[in-house]
Coordinates of C-alpha atoms (C1' of nucleotides) in Angstrom, one line a residue:
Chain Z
X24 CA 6.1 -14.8 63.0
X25 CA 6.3 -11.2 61.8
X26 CA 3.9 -8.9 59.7
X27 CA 0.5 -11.1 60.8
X28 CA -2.2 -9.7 59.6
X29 CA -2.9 -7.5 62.4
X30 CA 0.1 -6.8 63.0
X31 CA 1.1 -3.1 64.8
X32 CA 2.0 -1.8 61.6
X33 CA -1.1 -2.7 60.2
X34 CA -3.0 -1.2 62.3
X35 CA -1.2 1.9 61.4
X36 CA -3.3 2.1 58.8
X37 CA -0.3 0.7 56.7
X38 CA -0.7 -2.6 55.0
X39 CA 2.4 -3.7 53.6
X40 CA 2.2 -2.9 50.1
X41 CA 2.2 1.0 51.0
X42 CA 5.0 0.3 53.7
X43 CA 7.3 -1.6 51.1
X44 CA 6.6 1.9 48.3
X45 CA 7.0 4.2 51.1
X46 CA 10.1 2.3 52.3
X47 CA 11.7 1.7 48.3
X48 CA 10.9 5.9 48.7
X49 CA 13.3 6.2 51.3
X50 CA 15.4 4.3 49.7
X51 CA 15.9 5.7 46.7
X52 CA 15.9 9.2 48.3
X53 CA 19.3 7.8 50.1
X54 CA 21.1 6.0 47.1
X55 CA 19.3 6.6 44.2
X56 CA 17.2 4.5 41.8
X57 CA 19.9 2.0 41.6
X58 CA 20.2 1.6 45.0
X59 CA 17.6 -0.7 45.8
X60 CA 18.4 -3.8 47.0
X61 CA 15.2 -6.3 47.3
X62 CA 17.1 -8.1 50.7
X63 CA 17.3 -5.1 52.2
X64 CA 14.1 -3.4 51.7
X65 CA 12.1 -6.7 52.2
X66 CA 14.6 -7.0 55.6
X67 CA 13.8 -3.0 56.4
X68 CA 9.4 -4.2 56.2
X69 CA 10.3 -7.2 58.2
X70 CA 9.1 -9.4 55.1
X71 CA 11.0 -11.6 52.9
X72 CA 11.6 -10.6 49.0
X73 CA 8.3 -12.6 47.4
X74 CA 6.0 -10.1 49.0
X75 CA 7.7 -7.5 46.4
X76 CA 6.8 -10.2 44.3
X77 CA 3.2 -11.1 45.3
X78 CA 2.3 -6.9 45.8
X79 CA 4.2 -5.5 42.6
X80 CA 5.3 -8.3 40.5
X81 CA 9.0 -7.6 40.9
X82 CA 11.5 -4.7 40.7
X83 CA 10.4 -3.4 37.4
X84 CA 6.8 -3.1 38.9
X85 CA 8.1 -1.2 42.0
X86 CA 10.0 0.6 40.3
X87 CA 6.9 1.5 38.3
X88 CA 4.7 2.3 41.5
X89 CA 8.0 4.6 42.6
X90 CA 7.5 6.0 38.9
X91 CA 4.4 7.3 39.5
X92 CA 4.4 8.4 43.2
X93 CA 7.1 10.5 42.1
X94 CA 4.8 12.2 39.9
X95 CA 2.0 12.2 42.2
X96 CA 4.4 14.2 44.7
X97 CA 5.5 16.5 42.0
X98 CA 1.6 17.5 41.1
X99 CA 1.4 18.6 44.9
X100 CA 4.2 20.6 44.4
X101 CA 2.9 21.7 41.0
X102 CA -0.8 22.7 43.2
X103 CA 0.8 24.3 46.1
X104 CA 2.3 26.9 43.3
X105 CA -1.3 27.5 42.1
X106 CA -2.5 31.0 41.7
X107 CA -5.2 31.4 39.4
X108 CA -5.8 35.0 39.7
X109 CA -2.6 35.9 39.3
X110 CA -1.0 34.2 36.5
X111 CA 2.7 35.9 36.6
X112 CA 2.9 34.6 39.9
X113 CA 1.6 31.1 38.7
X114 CA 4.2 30.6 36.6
X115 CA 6.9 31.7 38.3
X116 CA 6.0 29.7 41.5
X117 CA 5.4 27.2 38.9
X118 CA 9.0 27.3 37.9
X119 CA 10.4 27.4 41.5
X120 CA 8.3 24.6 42.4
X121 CA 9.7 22.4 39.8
X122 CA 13.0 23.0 40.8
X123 CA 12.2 22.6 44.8
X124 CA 10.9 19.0 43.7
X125 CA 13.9 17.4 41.9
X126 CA 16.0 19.0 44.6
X127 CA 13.9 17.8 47.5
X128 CA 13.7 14.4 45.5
X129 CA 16.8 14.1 43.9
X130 CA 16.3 9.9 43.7
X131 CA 12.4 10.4 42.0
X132 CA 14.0 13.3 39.5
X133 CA 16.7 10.6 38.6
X134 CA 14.0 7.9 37.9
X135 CA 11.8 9.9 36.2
X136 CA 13.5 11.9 33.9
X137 CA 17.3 10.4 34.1
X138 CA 18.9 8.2 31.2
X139 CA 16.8 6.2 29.2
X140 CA 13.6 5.3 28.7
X141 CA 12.1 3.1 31.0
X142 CA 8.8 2.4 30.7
X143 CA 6.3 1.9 28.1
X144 CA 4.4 4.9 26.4
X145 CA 0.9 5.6 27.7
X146 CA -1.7 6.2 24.9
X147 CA -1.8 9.1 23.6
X148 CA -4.5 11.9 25.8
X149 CA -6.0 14.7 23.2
X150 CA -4.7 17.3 25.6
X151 CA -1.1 16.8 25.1
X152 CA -1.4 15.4 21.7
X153 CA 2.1 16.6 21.0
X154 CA 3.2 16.4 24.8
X155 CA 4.0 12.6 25.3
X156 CA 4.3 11.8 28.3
X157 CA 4.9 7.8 29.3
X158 CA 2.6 6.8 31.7
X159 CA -1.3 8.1 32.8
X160 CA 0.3 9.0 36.2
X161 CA 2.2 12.4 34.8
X162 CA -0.6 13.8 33.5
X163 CA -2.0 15.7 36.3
X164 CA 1.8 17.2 36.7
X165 CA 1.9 18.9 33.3
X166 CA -1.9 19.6 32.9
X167 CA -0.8 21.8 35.7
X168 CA 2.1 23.5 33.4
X169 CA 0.4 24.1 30.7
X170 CA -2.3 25.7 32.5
X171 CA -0.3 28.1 34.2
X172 CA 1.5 28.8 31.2
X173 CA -1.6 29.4 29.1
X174 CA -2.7 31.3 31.9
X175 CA 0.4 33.6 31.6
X176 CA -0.1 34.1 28.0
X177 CA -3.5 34.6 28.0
X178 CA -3.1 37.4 30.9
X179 CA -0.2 39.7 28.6
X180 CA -1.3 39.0 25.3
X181 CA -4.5 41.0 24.1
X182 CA -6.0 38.3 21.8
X183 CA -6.1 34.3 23.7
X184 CA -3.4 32.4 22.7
X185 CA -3.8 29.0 20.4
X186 CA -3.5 25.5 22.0
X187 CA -0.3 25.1 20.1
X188 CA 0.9 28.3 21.2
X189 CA 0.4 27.1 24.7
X190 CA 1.7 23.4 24.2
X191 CA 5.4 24.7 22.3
X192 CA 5.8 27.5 24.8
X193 CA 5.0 24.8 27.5
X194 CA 7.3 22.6 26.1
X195 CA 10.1 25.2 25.8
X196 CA 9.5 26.0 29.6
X197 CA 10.1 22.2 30.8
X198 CA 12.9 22.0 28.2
X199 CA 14.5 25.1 30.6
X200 CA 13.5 23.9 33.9
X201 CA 14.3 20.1 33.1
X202 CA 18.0 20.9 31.6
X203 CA 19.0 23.3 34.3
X204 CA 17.4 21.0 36.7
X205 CA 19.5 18.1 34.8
X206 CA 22.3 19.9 35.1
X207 CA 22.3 21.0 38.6
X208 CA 21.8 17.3 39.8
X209 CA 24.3 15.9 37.4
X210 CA 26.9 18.2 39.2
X211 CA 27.1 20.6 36.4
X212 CA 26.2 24.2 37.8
X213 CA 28.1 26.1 40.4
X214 CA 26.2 24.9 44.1
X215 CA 26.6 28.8 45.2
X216 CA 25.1 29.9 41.6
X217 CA 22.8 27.4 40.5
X218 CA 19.5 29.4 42.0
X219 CA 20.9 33.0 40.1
X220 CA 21.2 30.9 37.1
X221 CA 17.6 29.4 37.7
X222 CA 16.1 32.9 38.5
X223 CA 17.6 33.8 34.8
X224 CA 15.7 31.0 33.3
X225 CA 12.8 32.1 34.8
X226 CA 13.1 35.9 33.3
X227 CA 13.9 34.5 30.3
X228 CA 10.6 32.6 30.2
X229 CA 8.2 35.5 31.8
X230 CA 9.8 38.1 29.3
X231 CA 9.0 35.8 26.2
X232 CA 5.4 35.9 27.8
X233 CA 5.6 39.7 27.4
X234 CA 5.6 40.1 31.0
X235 CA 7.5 43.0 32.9
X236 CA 10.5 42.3 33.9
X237 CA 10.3 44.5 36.8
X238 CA 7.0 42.2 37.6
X239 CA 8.7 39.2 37.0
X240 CA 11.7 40.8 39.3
X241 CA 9.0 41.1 42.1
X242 CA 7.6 38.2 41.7
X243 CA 11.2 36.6 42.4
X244 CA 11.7 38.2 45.4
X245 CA 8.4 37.4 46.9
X246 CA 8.4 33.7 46.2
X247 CA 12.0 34.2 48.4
Chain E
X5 CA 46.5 -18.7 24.6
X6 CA 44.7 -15.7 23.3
X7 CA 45.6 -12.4 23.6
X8 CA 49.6 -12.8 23.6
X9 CA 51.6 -9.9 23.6
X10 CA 51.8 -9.9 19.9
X11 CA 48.5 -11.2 18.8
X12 CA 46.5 -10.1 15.5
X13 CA 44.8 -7.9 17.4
X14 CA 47.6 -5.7 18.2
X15 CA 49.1 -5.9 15.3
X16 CA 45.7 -3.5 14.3
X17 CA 47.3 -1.2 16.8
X18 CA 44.7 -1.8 19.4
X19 CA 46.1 -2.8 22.7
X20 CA 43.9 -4.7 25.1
X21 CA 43.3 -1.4 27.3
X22 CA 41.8 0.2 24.1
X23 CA 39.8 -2.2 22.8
X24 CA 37.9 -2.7 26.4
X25 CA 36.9 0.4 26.5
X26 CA 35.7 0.1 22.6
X27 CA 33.8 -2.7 23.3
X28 CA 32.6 -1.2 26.5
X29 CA 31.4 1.4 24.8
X30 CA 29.4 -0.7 22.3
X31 CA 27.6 -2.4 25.0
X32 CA 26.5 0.9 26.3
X33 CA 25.6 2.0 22.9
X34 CA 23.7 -1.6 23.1
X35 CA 22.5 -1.6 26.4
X36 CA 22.9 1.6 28.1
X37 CA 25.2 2.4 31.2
X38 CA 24.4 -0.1 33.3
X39 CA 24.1 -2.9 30.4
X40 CA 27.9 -3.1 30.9
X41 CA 28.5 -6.7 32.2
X42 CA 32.4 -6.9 33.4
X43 CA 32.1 -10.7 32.4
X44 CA 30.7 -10.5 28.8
X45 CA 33.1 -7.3 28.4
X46 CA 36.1 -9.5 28.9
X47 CA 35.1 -12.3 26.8
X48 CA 34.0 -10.0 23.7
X49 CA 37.6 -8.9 24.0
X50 CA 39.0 -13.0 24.8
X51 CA 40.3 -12.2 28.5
X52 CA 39.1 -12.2 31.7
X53 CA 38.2 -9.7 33.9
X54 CA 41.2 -9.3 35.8
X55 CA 42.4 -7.2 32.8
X56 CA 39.8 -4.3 33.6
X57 CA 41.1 -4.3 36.8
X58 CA 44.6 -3.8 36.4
X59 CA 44.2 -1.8 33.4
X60 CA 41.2 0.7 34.9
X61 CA 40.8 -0.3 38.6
X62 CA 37.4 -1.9 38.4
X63 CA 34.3 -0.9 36.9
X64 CA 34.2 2.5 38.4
X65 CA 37.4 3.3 36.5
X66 CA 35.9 2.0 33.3
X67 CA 32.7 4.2 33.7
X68 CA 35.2 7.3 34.0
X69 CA 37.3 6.4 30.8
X70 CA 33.8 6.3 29.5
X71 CA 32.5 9.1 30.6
X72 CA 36.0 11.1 29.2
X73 CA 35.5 9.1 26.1
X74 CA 31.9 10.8 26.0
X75 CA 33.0 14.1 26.0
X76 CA 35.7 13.7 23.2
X77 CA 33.0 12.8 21.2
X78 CA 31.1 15.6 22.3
X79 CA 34.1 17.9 21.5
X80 CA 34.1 16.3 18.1
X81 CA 30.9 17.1 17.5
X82 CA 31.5 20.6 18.6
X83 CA 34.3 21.0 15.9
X84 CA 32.3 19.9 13.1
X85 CA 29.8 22.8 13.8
X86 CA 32.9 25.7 13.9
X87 CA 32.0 28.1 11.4
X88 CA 34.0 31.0 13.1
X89 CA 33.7 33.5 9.9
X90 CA 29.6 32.9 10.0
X91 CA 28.6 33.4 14.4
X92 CA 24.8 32.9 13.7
X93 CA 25.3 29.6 11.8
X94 CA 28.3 28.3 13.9
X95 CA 25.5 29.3 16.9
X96 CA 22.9 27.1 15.2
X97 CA 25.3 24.1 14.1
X98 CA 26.4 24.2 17.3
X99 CA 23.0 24.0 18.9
X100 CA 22.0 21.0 16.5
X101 CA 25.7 18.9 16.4
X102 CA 24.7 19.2 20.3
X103 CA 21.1 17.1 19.7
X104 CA 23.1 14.8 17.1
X105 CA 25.6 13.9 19.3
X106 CA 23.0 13.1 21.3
X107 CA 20.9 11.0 19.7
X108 CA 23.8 9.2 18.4
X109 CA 25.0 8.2 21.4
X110 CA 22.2 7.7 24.0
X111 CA 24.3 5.6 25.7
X112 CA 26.9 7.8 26.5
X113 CA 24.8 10.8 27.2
X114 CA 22.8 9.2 29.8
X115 CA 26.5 8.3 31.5
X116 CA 27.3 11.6 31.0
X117 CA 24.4 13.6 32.3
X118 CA 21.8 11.5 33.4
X119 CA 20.9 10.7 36.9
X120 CA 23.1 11.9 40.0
X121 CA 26.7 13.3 40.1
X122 CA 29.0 10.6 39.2
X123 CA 32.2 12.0 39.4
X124 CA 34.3 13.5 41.8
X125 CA 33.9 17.7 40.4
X126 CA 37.5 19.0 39.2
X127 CA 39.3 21.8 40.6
X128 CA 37.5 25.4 39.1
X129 CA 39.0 26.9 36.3
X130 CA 38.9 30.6 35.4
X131 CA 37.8 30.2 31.9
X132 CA 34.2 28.2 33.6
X133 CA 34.0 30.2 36.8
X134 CA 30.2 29.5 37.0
X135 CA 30.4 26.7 34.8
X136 CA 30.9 23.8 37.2
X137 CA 32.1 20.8 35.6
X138 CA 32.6 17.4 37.3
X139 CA 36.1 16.5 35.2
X140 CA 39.0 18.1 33.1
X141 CA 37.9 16.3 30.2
X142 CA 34.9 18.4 29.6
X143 CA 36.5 21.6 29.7
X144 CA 37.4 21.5 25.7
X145 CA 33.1 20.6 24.9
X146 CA 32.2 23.3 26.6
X147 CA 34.7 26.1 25.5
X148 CA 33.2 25.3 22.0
X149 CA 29.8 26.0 23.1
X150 CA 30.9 29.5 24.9
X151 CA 33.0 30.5 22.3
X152 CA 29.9 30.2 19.7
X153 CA 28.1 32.1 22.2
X154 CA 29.9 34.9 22.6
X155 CA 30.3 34.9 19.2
X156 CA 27.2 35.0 18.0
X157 CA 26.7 37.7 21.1
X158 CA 29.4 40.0 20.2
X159 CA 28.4 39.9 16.4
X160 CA 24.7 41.1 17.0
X161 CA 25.3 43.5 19.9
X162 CA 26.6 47.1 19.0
X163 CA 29.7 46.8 22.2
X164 CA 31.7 43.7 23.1
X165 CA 29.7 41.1 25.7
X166 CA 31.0 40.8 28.9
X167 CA 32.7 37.5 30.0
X168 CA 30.0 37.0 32.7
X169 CA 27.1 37.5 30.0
X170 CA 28.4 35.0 27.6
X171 CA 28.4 32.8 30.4
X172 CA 25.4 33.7 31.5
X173 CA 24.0 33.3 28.2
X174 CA 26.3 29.9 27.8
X175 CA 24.6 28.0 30.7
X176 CA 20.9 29.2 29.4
X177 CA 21.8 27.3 25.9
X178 CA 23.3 25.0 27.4
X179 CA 20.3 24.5 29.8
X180 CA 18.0 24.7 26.9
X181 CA 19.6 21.9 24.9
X182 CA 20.0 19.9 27.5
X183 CA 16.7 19.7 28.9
X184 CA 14.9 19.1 25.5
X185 CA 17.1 16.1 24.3
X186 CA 17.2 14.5 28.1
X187 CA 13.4 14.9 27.5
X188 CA 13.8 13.0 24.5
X189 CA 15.9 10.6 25.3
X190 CA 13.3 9.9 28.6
X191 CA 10.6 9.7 26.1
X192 CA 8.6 12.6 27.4
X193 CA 8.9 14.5 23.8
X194 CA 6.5 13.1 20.5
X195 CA 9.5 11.1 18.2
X196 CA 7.2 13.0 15.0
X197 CA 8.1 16.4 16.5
X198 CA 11.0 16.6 18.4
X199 CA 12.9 17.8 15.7
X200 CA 10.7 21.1 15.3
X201 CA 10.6 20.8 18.9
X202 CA 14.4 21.7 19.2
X203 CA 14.6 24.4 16.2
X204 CA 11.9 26.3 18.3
X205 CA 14.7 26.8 21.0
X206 CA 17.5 27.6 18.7
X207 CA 14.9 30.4 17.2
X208 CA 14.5 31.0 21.3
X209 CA 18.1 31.4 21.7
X210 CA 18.8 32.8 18.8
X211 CA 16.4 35.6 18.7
X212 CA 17.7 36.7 22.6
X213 CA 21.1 37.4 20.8
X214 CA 19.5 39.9 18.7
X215 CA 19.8 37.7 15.1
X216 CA 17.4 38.2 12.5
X217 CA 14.2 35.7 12.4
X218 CA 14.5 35.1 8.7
X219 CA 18.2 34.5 8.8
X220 CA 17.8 32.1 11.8
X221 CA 15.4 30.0 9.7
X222 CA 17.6 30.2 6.5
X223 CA 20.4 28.8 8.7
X224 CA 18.1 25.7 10.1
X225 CA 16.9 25.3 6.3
X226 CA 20.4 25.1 5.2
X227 CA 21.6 22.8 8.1
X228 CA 18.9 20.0 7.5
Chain G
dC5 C1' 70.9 -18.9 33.6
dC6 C1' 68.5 -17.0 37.2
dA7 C1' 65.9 -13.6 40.1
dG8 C1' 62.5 -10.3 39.7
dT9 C1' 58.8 -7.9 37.9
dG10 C1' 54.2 -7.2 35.6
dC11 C1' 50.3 -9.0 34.1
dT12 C1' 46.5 -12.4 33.7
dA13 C1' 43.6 -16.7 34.3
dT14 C1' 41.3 -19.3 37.9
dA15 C1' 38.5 -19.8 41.7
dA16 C1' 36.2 -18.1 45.5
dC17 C1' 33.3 -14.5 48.1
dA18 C1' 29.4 -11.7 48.9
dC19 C1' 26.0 -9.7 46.7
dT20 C1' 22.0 -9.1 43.2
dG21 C1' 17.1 -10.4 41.0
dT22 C1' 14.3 -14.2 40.4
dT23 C1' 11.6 -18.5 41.0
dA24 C1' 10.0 -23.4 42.6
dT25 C1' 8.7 -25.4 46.6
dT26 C1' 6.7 -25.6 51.0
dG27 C1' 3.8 -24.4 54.6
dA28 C1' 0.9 -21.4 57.3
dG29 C1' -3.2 -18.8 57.5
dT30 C1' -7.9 -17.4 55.9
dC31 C1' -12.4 -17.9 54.0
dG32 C1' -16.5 -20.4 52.6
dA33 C1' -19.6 -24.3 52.4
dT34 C1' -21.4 -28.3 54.0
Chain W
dA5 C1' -17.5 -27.6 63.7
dT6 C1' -15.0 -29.7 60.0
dC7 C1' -13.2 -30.0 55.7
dG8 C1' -11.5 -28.2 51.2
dA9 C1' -9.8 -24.5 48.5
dC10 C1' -7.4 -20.6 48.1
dT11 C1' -4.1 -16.7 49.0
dC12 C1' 0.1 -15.4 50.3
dA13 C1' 4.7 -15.3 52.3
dA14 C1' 9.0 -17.7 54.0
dT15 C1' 12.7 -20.8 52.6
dA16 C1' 16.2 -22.2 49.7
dA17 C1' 18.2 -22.6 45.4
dC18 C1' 19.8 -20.7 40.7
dA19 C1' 22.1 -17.7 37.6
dG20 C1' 24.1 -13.6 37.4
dT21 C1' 26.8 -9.4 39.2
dG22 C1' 31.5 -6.8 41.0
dT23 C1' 35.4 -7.8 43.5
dT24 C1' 39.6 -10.0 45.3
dA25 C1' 43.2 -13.6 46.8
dT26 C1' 45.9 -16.9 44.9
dA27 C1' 48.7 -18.9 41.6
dG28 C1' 51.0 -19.2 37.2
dC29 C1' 52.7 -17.4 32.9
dA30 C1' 55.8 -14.4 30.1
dC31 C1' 58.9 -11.1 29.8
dT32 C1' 63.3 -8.1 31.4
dG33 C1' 67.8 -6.9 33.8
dG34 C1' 71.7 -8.7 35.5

DNA sequence: CCAGTGCTATAACACTGTTATTGAGTCGAT
DNA sequence: ATCGACTCAATAACAGTGTTATAGCACTGG
């Protein structure tokens, strides 16, 4: 007699295919991407386990719509660092923001970027002909990178900078966000350290830029 | 009637205990870290499961010897790429063995460093103030890789690094590496270009220890 | 020879993802 | 308004998982 279909929760504007992601969301946040029991999540919506299996086709398939939702959270993290006139402080609220995600959403980080591969490549987009990325739903995320980092390099260079130019130093960027990132989840970096260590990455970055480190510096202690 | 006290298989010099965890760590070669299947790991090795638990505790315990398995191989790894008479090319070895190791063992990487903290963190030792790491037996991986550091640090600087520069310096590499292969391994990097992908952040790294472009190159050239 | 100890096979328990079956509810057409 | 067709979810079962209590074997010390 549950979940009719006008139910309460329905007219919350909440149909139970968004209730089920949003709950798997929760989660995951708790006990990671290996954490989700169908019972329990079906038991948490007040459904039974074959509405996973009517809405996403099983686990895998949630798992997938978790997939992308985490992207789609980090691309609003990636937009609320935007600032397009002023492309030192782009990237480095870039940088933070990045980091502010994965720690905010420890569970997404770990199914997005942790272990293996797990889902099927996406065709490859012209944009990021060297940037593969799995699935259509991480695009927006790193279009957003690699325009702040062209950006960047565009603003403290004196000729504009290739698309190759952009893409490698893009690539080097996530390689540094992602690995100290990595490493801070995985329990690897000092807890009282781990931001100092993440503000070096970020120097590191701005200075190969050519920006001033005394900019950069600023920058830092604005952002807070 | 298998697996006597004195069967064939010990007369190889393997006792049960050490040929679980070889076999366990086949199946996470095979499958990855959670491919490991407690039933199927007993009957590869002709006993039952009760063995794993009074040998390792359960699974948990398993995982652990694993995971301490992991970072012997990472150490071996390490040591192939000493070259203490030669800092810039034990450096870039170093750097590279780290990738191999790897790609070699996806399995064990993604036990090691993927996801969430597994592992309970040690107690802090001097030598890694900053350098949190979850268990003793990554302590001898991660000398290797400050050791080249400061290495490579002291040989291009005019005065001696200080201990919290190297280690500064340390986590940064360590950072870098990291975050490229766990790329990689994710399947966020393009398989035709990882490779020059990864030398672009040894030339990084290398070139913020003051080393000489040309010879960084003649060292990757020379490694492969 | 016997008691005691250490280890392992068997069987059961609670849990997992998955699926065949069943039934309730909705929509459209006559 | 009534009937048929369709969609979807609830139930129950199946095979698999890690774990544990029980029982039995083999060895060791006296």
């Amino acid at each position: 007699m549950p979940n009719r279909r006008s139910s309460a929760a329905e007219s919350q504007g909440e149909d139970l295919a968004a209730r089920l992601l949003a709950e798997a969301e929760a989660l995951v946040r708790r006990d990671g991407p290996d954490g989700i029991a169908l019972r329990e999540l079906a038991r948490a919506c007040g459904s039974s386990t074959m509405a996973i299996y009517t809405l996403y086709g099983g686990k895998p398939g949630l798992m997938q719509a978790l997939y992308a939702l985490g992207f789609a959270r980090l691309h609003a993290y990636a937009l609320s660092a935007e600032h397009r006139d002023a492309p030192l402080r782009w990237l480095v609220r870039q940088m933070l923001a990045y980091r502010r995600f994965a720690l905010d959403h420890t569970g997404l980080y770990s199914l997005m970027f942790g272990g293996e591969k797990r889902f099927a490549p996406a065709g490859r987009n012209s944009r990021f002909a060297s940037l593969a990325v799995p699935v259509e739903d991480a695009y927006p995320a790193f279009a957003a990178l690699v325009d702040a980092v062209g950006a960047c390099l565009a603003h403290h260079r004196e000729r504009a900078p290739s698309a190759s130019e952009v893409q490698d130093l893009a690539f080097l960027v996530w390689g540094q966000m992602h690995g100290h990132v990595g490493l801070e989840i995985a329990g690897y970096a000092d807890p009282d350290d781990a931001l100092g260590r993440y503000r070096n990455a970020v120097r590191f970055i701005c200075a190969h830029c050519g920006a001033d480190p005394t900019d950069v510096n600023a920058e830092l202690a604005a952002a807070g």
